Amino acid sequence: MADLNEKALALGKQPSEIRKLFEYGNQRAAEVGRENVFDFSLGNPSIDPPKKVDELVIQLEQTMEPAKLHGYTSGPGEKSVREAMSENVNRRFGRNSTFQNFYITTGAAAGLCIILSTLTADPSDEFVAVAPFFPEYKVFTEAAGAKFVIAEADEKEFQIQFEALEKAFTPHTRGIIINTPNNPSGSVLRPDTVEKLVAFLRNKMKEYGHPIYLISDEPYRELVYDAETRVPFFPNEYEYSIVCYSFSKSLSIPGERIGYLYVPEDIEDSADIFAAVCGAARALGYVCAPAMLQRVAAECADLTSDLNQYRENRDLLYNSLVRMGYSCIHPDGAFYLFVKAPGGNARAFSERAKGENLLLVPSDSFGCKGYLRLAYCVKKEMIERSLPAFERLIREY
């Protein structure tokens, strides 16, 4: 047998629960027809990008010299693109950044891998994630050489359970990963929660005598549906915040893999951290994000897709399932519904749902057992057709 990296081999042979269900759905669609499979597994946007995205792609293809359009940019990204990101953040959030604070990445995942590698200085370093969380955080953290630590979920309000956070922190804690709006729950951290979190982190820094970084994972920043919902911009709240942003969901271009990593200008040792970001990206091979998409993102940074369809889907699915007797977390953002598994065993219910060709992700890998994640970034008609299957399932309980 080949002498291989055992961790890489294990990851390759055991893909994520989400991807396994998605591939199962493709298999079932080939057998029974796509219209008969109700696939809520993958957070793949179902609405079109803003028209300007497609228009820019065509314009760039027609007006730019091909060798320049498709050629390498500088490692951290085209300077004009980084300037556009800086101007966007400065205008929206009252910052004073320059292009030198922005590294253009192949989506938020690359940004997370880069910053975790940047901040991991010793094998004893630990990063905390509050459950429920995106499962790949564990993969990214361990790949960086650090330890991944889970703070148990607040299952009453899906904010932060601070007693659990206290237990998760140690003198080895290097940082915390925050994702709001949250995947998988759809919850958004309230201002009082953010205020309490910032006070907690400052107290821990004083206690431990070293910085604790807040890594804000922001692929869903723009996806909120009610006027009163406010998404915190952490660099304005906490002095050791770093942002990993993606345009995948806001512009409905997930397959294009484009985003940025923002190292705020007022963070201590900002220049050195950014230099380390460049070094980590170099070591990981994350230099020069897709050149054409860099230019598209720069021109479309202020835009979002039409989110009304997600709001309609949320209301239809949430209200329908609650009427049937399911217990659901009301999502204020993102495009996921977190549903308490009837009977308490999420894996067992997910398997039973397959009998109705319903593909629902069990929550075990999200660090919070007993729930199902439903991605409602699908066609409204599919939700409508799936409701009788949900009804039949709940009647069994």
Coordinates of C-alpha atoms in Angstrom, one line a residue:
M1 CA 0.0 0.0 0.0
A2 CA 1.2 3.5 -0.8
D3 CA 2.8 5.4 2.1
L4 CA 0.3 8.3 2.5
N5 CA -0.7 11.1 4.9
E6 CA -3.1 9.2 7.1
K7 CA -5.2 12.3 8.0
A8 CA -5.6 13.2 4.3
L9 CA -6.5 9.6 3.5
A10 CA -9.1 9.5 6.2
L11 CA -10.6 12.9 5.1
G12 CA -10.8 11.7 1.5
K13 CA -12.5 8.4 2.4
Q14 CA -14.9 10.1 4.8
P15 CA -16.3 13.2 3.1
S16 CA -18.6 15.6 5.0
E17 CA -22.1 14.6 5.9
I18 CA -23.3 17.4 3.6
R19 CA -21.4 16.2 0.6
K20 CA -22.3 12.6 1.1
L21 CA -26.0 13.5 1.1
F22 CA -25.6 15.7 -1.9
E23 CA -24.0 12.9 -3.9
Y24 CA -26.7 10.5 -2.7
G25 CA -29.2 13.0 -4.0
N26 CA -27.6 13.0 -7.4
Q27 CA -27.7 9.2 -7.4
R28 CA -31.4 9.1 -6.5
A29 CA -32.2 11.8 -9.1
A30 CA -30.8 9.5 -11.8
E31 CA -32.9 6.7 -10.5
V32 CA -36.3 8.4 -9.8
G33 CA -36.0 11.7 -11.5
R34 CA -34.8 15.0 -10.2
E35 CA -38.3 16.3 -9.6
N36 CA -38.9 13.4 -7.1
V37 CA -35.9 14.2 -4.9
F38 CA -36.2 16.9 -2.2
D39 CA -32.7 17.9 -1.6
F40 CA -32.1 20.3 1.3
S41 CA -28.5 19.2 1.8
L42 CA -26.2 21.7 0.2
G43 CA -26.0 25.5 0.7
N44 CA -25.9 26.2 -3.0
P45 CA -27.7 29.5 -3.9
S46 CA -30.7 29.0 -6.1
I47 CA -31.3 32.6 -7.1
D48 CA -29.5 34.3 -10.0
P49 CA -26.5 36.6 -9.5
P50 CA -27.2 40.4 -10.0
K51 CA -27.3 41.1 -13.8
K52 CA -24.2 43.2 -13.5
V53 CA -22.1 40.1 -12.7
D54 CA -22.9 38.4 -16.0
E55 CA -22.7 41.7 -17.9
L56 CA -19.2 42.3 -16.5
V57 CA -18.0 38.9 -17.4
I58 CA -19.1 39.5 -21.0
Q59 CA -17.6 43.0 -21.0
L60 CA -14.3 41.9 -19.6
E61 CA -14.1 39.1 -22.2
Q62 CA -14.8 41.6 -25.0
T63 CA -12.7 44.5 -23.9
M64 CA -9.6 43.2 -22.1
E65 CA -6.7 41.6 -23.8
P66 CA -7.0 37.9 -23.0
A67 CA -3.5 37.5 -21.8
K68 CA -4.1 40.3 -19.2
L69 CA -7.6 39.2 -18.3
H70 CA -6.6 35.6 -17.6
G71 CA -3.0 36.3 -16.4
Y72 CA -1.6 36.3 -12.9
T73 CA -2.3 39.1 -10.6
S74 CA 0.0 39.9 -7.6
G75 CA -0.2 37.3 -4.9
P76 CA -2.5 39.2 -2.5
G77 CA -4.7 40.2 -5.5
E78 CA -4.9 43.0 -8.0
K79 CA -4.1 46.3 -6.3
S80 CA -7.2 48.0 -7.8
V81 CA -9.4 45.2 -6.5
R82 CA -7.9 45.4 -3.0
E83 CA -8.5 49.2 -3.1
A84 CA -12.2 48.6 -4.1
M85 CA -12.6 46.2 -1.1
S86 CA -11.0 48.8 1.2
E87 CA -13.3 51.6 -0.1
N88 CA -16.3 49.4 0.4
V89 CA -15.5 48.5 4.0
N90 CA -14.5 52.1 4.8
R91 CA -17.8 53.5 3.5
R92 CA -20.0 50.9 5.0
F93 CA -18.4 50.5 8.4
G94 CA -16.5 53.7 9.0
R95 CA -13.1 52.2 8.8
N96 CA -9.8 53.8 7.7
S97 CA -8.2 50.8 5.9
T98 CA -6.1 50.8 2.7
F99 CA -5.5 48.1 0.1
Q100 CA -2.6 46.8 2.3
N101 CA -5.1 45.4 4.8
F102 CA -6.8 43.1 2.2
Y103 CA -5.8 39.8 0.8
I104 CA -8.1 38.5 -2.0
T105 CA -8.9 34.8 -1.4
T106 CA -10.6 31.9 -3.1
G107 CA -13.6 32.3 -0.9
A108 CA -13.9 32.4 2.9
A109 CA -12.6 28.8 3.3
A110 CA -9.2 29.8 1.9
G111 CA -9.2 32.9 4.2
L112 CA -9.9 30.7 7.2
C113 CA -7.1 28.3 6.3
I114 CA -4.7 31.2 5.8
I115 CA -5.5 33.0 9.0
L116 CA -5.5 29.9 11.1
S117 CA -2.1 29.0 9.7
T118 CA -0.9 32.6 10.3
L119 CA -1.9 32.6 14.0
T120 CA -0.8 29.1 15.0
A121 CA 2.6 29.6 16.5
D122 CA 2.8 26.4 18.6
P123 CA 1.3 22.9 18.5
S124 CA -0.3 23.7 21.9
D125 CA -2.3 26.6 20.4
E126 CA -6.1 26.2 20.6
F127 CA -9.0 27.7 18.6
V128 CA -12.5 27.7 20.0
A129 CA -15.8 27.5 18.0
V130 CA -19.2 27.9 19.4
A131 CA -21.6 25.1 18.5
P132 CA -23.3 24.7 16.2
F133 CA -20.6 25.5 13.7
F134 CA -19.6 24.7 10.1
P135 CA -17.9 21.2 10.4
E136 CA -14.9 22.2 8.2
Y137 CA -13.6 24.5 11.0
K138 CA -12.2 21.5 12.7
V139 CA -10.5 20.3 9.5
F140 CA -9.0 23.7 8.9
T141 CA -7.8 24.2 12.5
E142 CA -6.2 20.8 12.7
A143 CA -4.6 21.2 9.3
A144 CA -3.0 24.4 10.6
G145 CA -1.4 22.4 13.4
A146 CA -3.6 23.7 16.3
K147 CA -6.2 22.1 18.5
F148 CA -9.9 22.5 17.8
V149 CA -12.1 23.1 20.9
I150 CA -15.9 23.2 21.1
A151 CA -18.0 25.4 23.3
E152 CA -21.3 23.7 23.8
A153 CA -24.4 25.2 22.2
D154 CA -27.0 27.5 23.8
E155 CA -30.0 25.4 22.7
K156 CA -32.5 27.9 24.3
E157 CA -31.8 30.9 22.1
F158 CA -28.8 29.9 19.9
Q159 CA -26.7 32.8 21.1
I160 CA -23.7 31.9 23.2
Q161 CA -23.7 29.8 26.4
F162 CA -21.0 31.7 28.3
E163 CA -20.5 29.0 31.0
A164 CA -19.6 26.6 28.2
L165 CA -17.3 29.2 26.7
E166 CA -15.6 29.7 30.0
K167 CA -14.9 25.9 30.1
A168 CA -13.6 25.9 26.6
F169 CA -11.0 28.6 27.2
T170 CA -7.5 27.9 28.5
P171 CA -4.2 29.8 28.6
H172 CA -3.5 28.0 25.3
T173 CA -6.5 29.6 23.6
R174 CA -5.3 31.6 20.6
G175 CA -8.6 32.6 19.1
I176 CA -12.3 32.1 18.6
I177 CA -14.1 31.5 15.3
I178 CA -17.5 33.4 15.1
N179 CA -20.0 32.9 12.3
T180 CA -23.1 35.1 12.3
P181 CA -25.5 34.8 10.6
N182 CA -24.9 31.2 11.6
N183 CA -24.5 28.0 9.6
P184 CA -26.4 25.8 10.5
S185 CA -28.9 27.6 12.8
G186 CA -29.6 30.8 10.9
S187 CA -29.3 32.7 14.2
V188 CA -27.7 36.2 14.4
L189 CA -25.8 37.3 17.5
R190 CA -27.7 40.0 19.3
P191 CA -26.0 43.3 20.4
D192 CA -26.2 42.2 24.1
T193 CA -24.5 38.9 23.2
V194 CA -21.8 40.7 21.2
E195 CA -21.2 43.1 24.1
K196 CA -20.9 40.2 26.6
L197 CA -18.5 38.3 24.2
V198 CA -16.2 41.3 23.8
A199 CA -16.0 41.8 27.6
F200 CA -15.3 38.1 28.1
L201 CA -12.5 38.1 25.5
R202 CA -10.9 41.2 27.0
N203 CA -11.0 39.7 30.5
K204 CA -9.4 36.5 29.1
M205 CA -6.6 38.5 27.5
K206 CA -5.9 40.3 30.7
E207 CA -6.0 36.9 32.6
Y208 CA -3.7 35.1 30.1
G209 CA -1.4 38.0 29.2
H210 CA -1.6 37.5 25.4
P211 CA -3.9 38.5 22.5
I212 CA -7.0 36.4 21.7
Y213 CA -8.1 36.8 18.1
L214 CA -11.7 36.8 17.0
I215 CA -11.9 35.3 13.5
S216 CA -15.2 36.4 11.9
D217 CA -16.3 34.0 9.2
E218 CA -18.7 36.1 7.0
P219 CA -20.2 34.3 4.0
Y220 CA -23.7 35.2 5.1
R221 CA -23.2 38.8 6.2
E222 CA -25.7 40.2 3.7
L223 CA -28.3 37.5 4.1
V224 CA -30.7 38.9 6.7
Y225 CA -34.4 39.2 6.2
D226 CA -35.8 41.6 8.7
A227 CA -35.1 45.3 9.0
E228 CA -34.5 45.1 12.8
T229 CA -31.8 42.4 12.4
R230 CA -28.3 43.9 12.7
V231 CA -25.2 41.9 11.9
P232 CA -22.2 42.9 14.0
F233 CA -19.0 44.1 12.2
F234 CA -16.5 42.8 14.7
P235 CA -13.5 45.1 13.9
N236 CA -15.8 47.9 15.2
E237 CA -16.5 46.0 18.4
Y238 CA -13.3 44.2 19.4
E239 CA -9.7 45.3 18.7
Y240 CA -8.3 41.8 17.8
S241 CA -10.9 40.9 15.1
I242 CA -10.0 39.6 11.6
V243 CA -12.6 39.1 8.9
C244 CA -12.9 36.3 6.3
Y245 CA -15.5 37.3 3.7
S246 CA -17.0 35.6 0.7
F247 CA -19.1 36.8 -2.2
S248 CA -20.4 33.2 -2.7
K249 CA -23.8 33.8 -1.1
S250 CA -24.3 37.6 -1.5
L251 CA -23.7 37.5 -5.2
S252 CA -24.8 33.8 -5.8
I253 CA -21.5 32.8 -7.3
P254 CA -20.3 30.0 -4.9
G255 CA -18.5 28.0 -7.6
E256 CA -16.3 31.0 -8.5
R257 CA -14.6 31.0 -5.1
I258 CA -13.9 34.6 -4.5
G259 CA -13.6 36.6 -1.2
Y260 CA -11.1 38.4 1.0
L261 CA -9.2 38.4 4.2
Y262 CA -9.3 41.7 6.1
V263 CA -6.6 42.4 8.7
P264 CA -7.8 45.7 10.3
E265 CA -5.5 48.6 10.2
D266 CA -5.8 49.3 14.0
I267 CA -5.1 45.7 15.2
E268 CA -1.8 45.4 17.1
D269 CA 1.1 44.4 14.8
S270 CA -1.2 44.7 11.7
A271 CA 1.7 44.9 9.3
D272 CA 3.4 41.8 10.6
I273 CA 0.1 39.9 10.7
F274 CA -0.5 40.8 7.1
A275 CA 3.0 39.8 6.1
A276 CA 2.4 36.4 7.9
V277 CA -0.9 36.1 6.0
C278 CA 1.1 36.5 2.7
G279 CA 3.6 33.9 3.9
A280 CA 0.9 31.4 5.0
A281 CA -0.9 31.9 1.7
R282 CA 2.3 31.3 -0.2
A283 CA 3.0 28.1 1.8
L284 CA -0.5 26.8 1.2
G285 CA -0.6 27.7 -2.5
Y286 CA -3.3 30.3 -2.1
V287 CA -1.8 33.1 -4.2
C288 CA -3.5 35.0 -7.0
A289 CA -7.3 34.3 -6.6
P290 CA -9.1 33.9 -10.0
A291 CA -8.2 37.0 -11.9
M292 CA -11.4 37.7 -13.8
L293 CA -13.6 37.1 -10.7
Q294 CA -11.4 39.5 -8.7
R295 CA -12.4 42.3 -11.2
V296 CA -16.0 41.3 -11.1
A297 CA -16.1 41.3 -7.3
A298 CA -14.5 44.7 -7.2
E299 CA -17.3 46.2 -9.4
C300 CA -20.1 44.3 -7.6
A301 CA -19.0 44.6 -4.0
D302 CA -22.0 46.8 -3.1
L303 CA -24.6 44.5 -4.7
T304 CA -26.5 41.5 -3.5
S305 CA -28.8 39.0 -5.3
D306 CA -32.5 39.4 -4.8
L307 CA -33.0 37.9 -1.4
N308 CA -36.8 38.0 -1.4
Q309 CA -37.0 34.4 -2.7
Y310 CA -35.0 33.2 0.4
R311 CA -37.3 35.2 2.7
E312 CA -40.4 33.6 1.0
N313 CA -38.8 30.1 1.3
R314 CA -37.9 30.7 4.9
D315 CA -41.4 31.7 5.8
L316 CA -43.1 28.9 3.8
L317 CA -40.8 26.1 5.2
Y318 CA -40.7 27.4 8.8
N319 CA -44.4 28.1 9.1
S320 CA -45.4 24.8 7.4
L321 CA -43.2 22.6 9.6
V322 CA -44.2 24.4 12.8
R323 CA -47.9 23.8 11.9
M324 CA -47.1 20.1 11.4
G325 CA -45.6 19.8 14.9
Y326 CA -41.9 20.2 14.2
S327 CA -39.8 22.3 16.5
C328 CA -37.7 24.8 14.6
I329 CA -35.3 27.6 15.3
H330 CA -36.5 30.7 13.6
P331 CA -33.7 31.9 11.3
D332 CA -33.0 35.6 11.1
G333 CA -30.3 35.1 8.5
A334 CA -28.3 32.8 6.2
F335 CA -30.6 30.2 4.4
Y336 CA -30.8 27.3 6.8
L337 CA -33.6 26.0 9.0
F338 CA -32.4 24.1 12.1
V339 CA -35.1 21.6 13.1
K340 CA -35.2 19.4 16.2
A341 CA -35.2 15.8 15.1
P342 CA -38.4 14.0 16.0
G343 CA -37.4 11.2 18.3
G344 CA -34.2 12.9 19.2
N345 CA -31.9 10.9 17.0
A346 CA -30.9 13.1 14.0
R347 CA -29.1 10.4 12.1
A348 CA -31.9 7.9 12.4
F349 CA -34.5 10.5 11.3
S350 CA -32.2 11.5 8.3
E351 CA -32.1 7.9 7.3
R352 CA -35.9 7.5 7.6
A353 CA -36.3 10.7 5.6
K354 CA -34.4 9.1 2.7
G355 CA -37.4 6.8 2.3
E356 CA -39.4 9.8 1.3
N357 CA -36.5 11.1 -0.9
L358 CA -36.0 13.9 1.6
L359 CA -32.4 14.8 2.1
L360 CA -31.8 16.4 5.5
V361 CA -28.4 16.9 7.1
P362 CA -28.0 15.4 10.6
S363 CA -26.4 17.9 13.0
D364 CA -23.9 15.6 14.7
S365 CA -20.9 17.0 12.8
F366 CA -22.0 20.6 13.6
G367 CA -21.2 19.9 17.3
C368 CA -24.9 19.9 18.4
K369 CA -26.7 16.6 18.2
G370 CA -30.4 16.0 17.8
Y371 CA -31.1 18.5 15.0
L372 CA -31.4 18.5 11.2
R373 CA -30.2 21.3 8.9
L374 CA -32.4 22.2 5.9
A375 CA -30.9 24.4 3.3
Y376 CA -33.8 26.4 1.9
C377 CA -31.8 28.0 -0.9
V378 CA -33.9 25.9 -3.3
K379 CA -36.8 26.5 -5.7
K380 CA -40.0 27.4 -3.9
E381 CA -41.8 24.7 -5.9
M382 CA -39.6 22.0 -4.5
I383 CA -40.5 23.1 -0.9
E384 CA -44.2 23.0 -1.8
R385 CA -43.8 19.5 -3.3
S386 CA -41.8 18.3 -0.3
L387 CA -44.4 19.2 2.4
P388 CA -46.5 16.1 2.1
A389 CA -43.4 14.0 2.8
F390 CA -42.6 16.0 5.9
E391 CA -46.2 15.5 7.0
R392 CA -46.1 11.8 6.6
L393 CA -42.8 11.6 8.6
I394 CA -44.0 13.6 11.6
R395 CA -47.2 11.5 11.8
E396 CA -45.0 8.5 12.7
Y397 CA -44.0 10.3 15.9

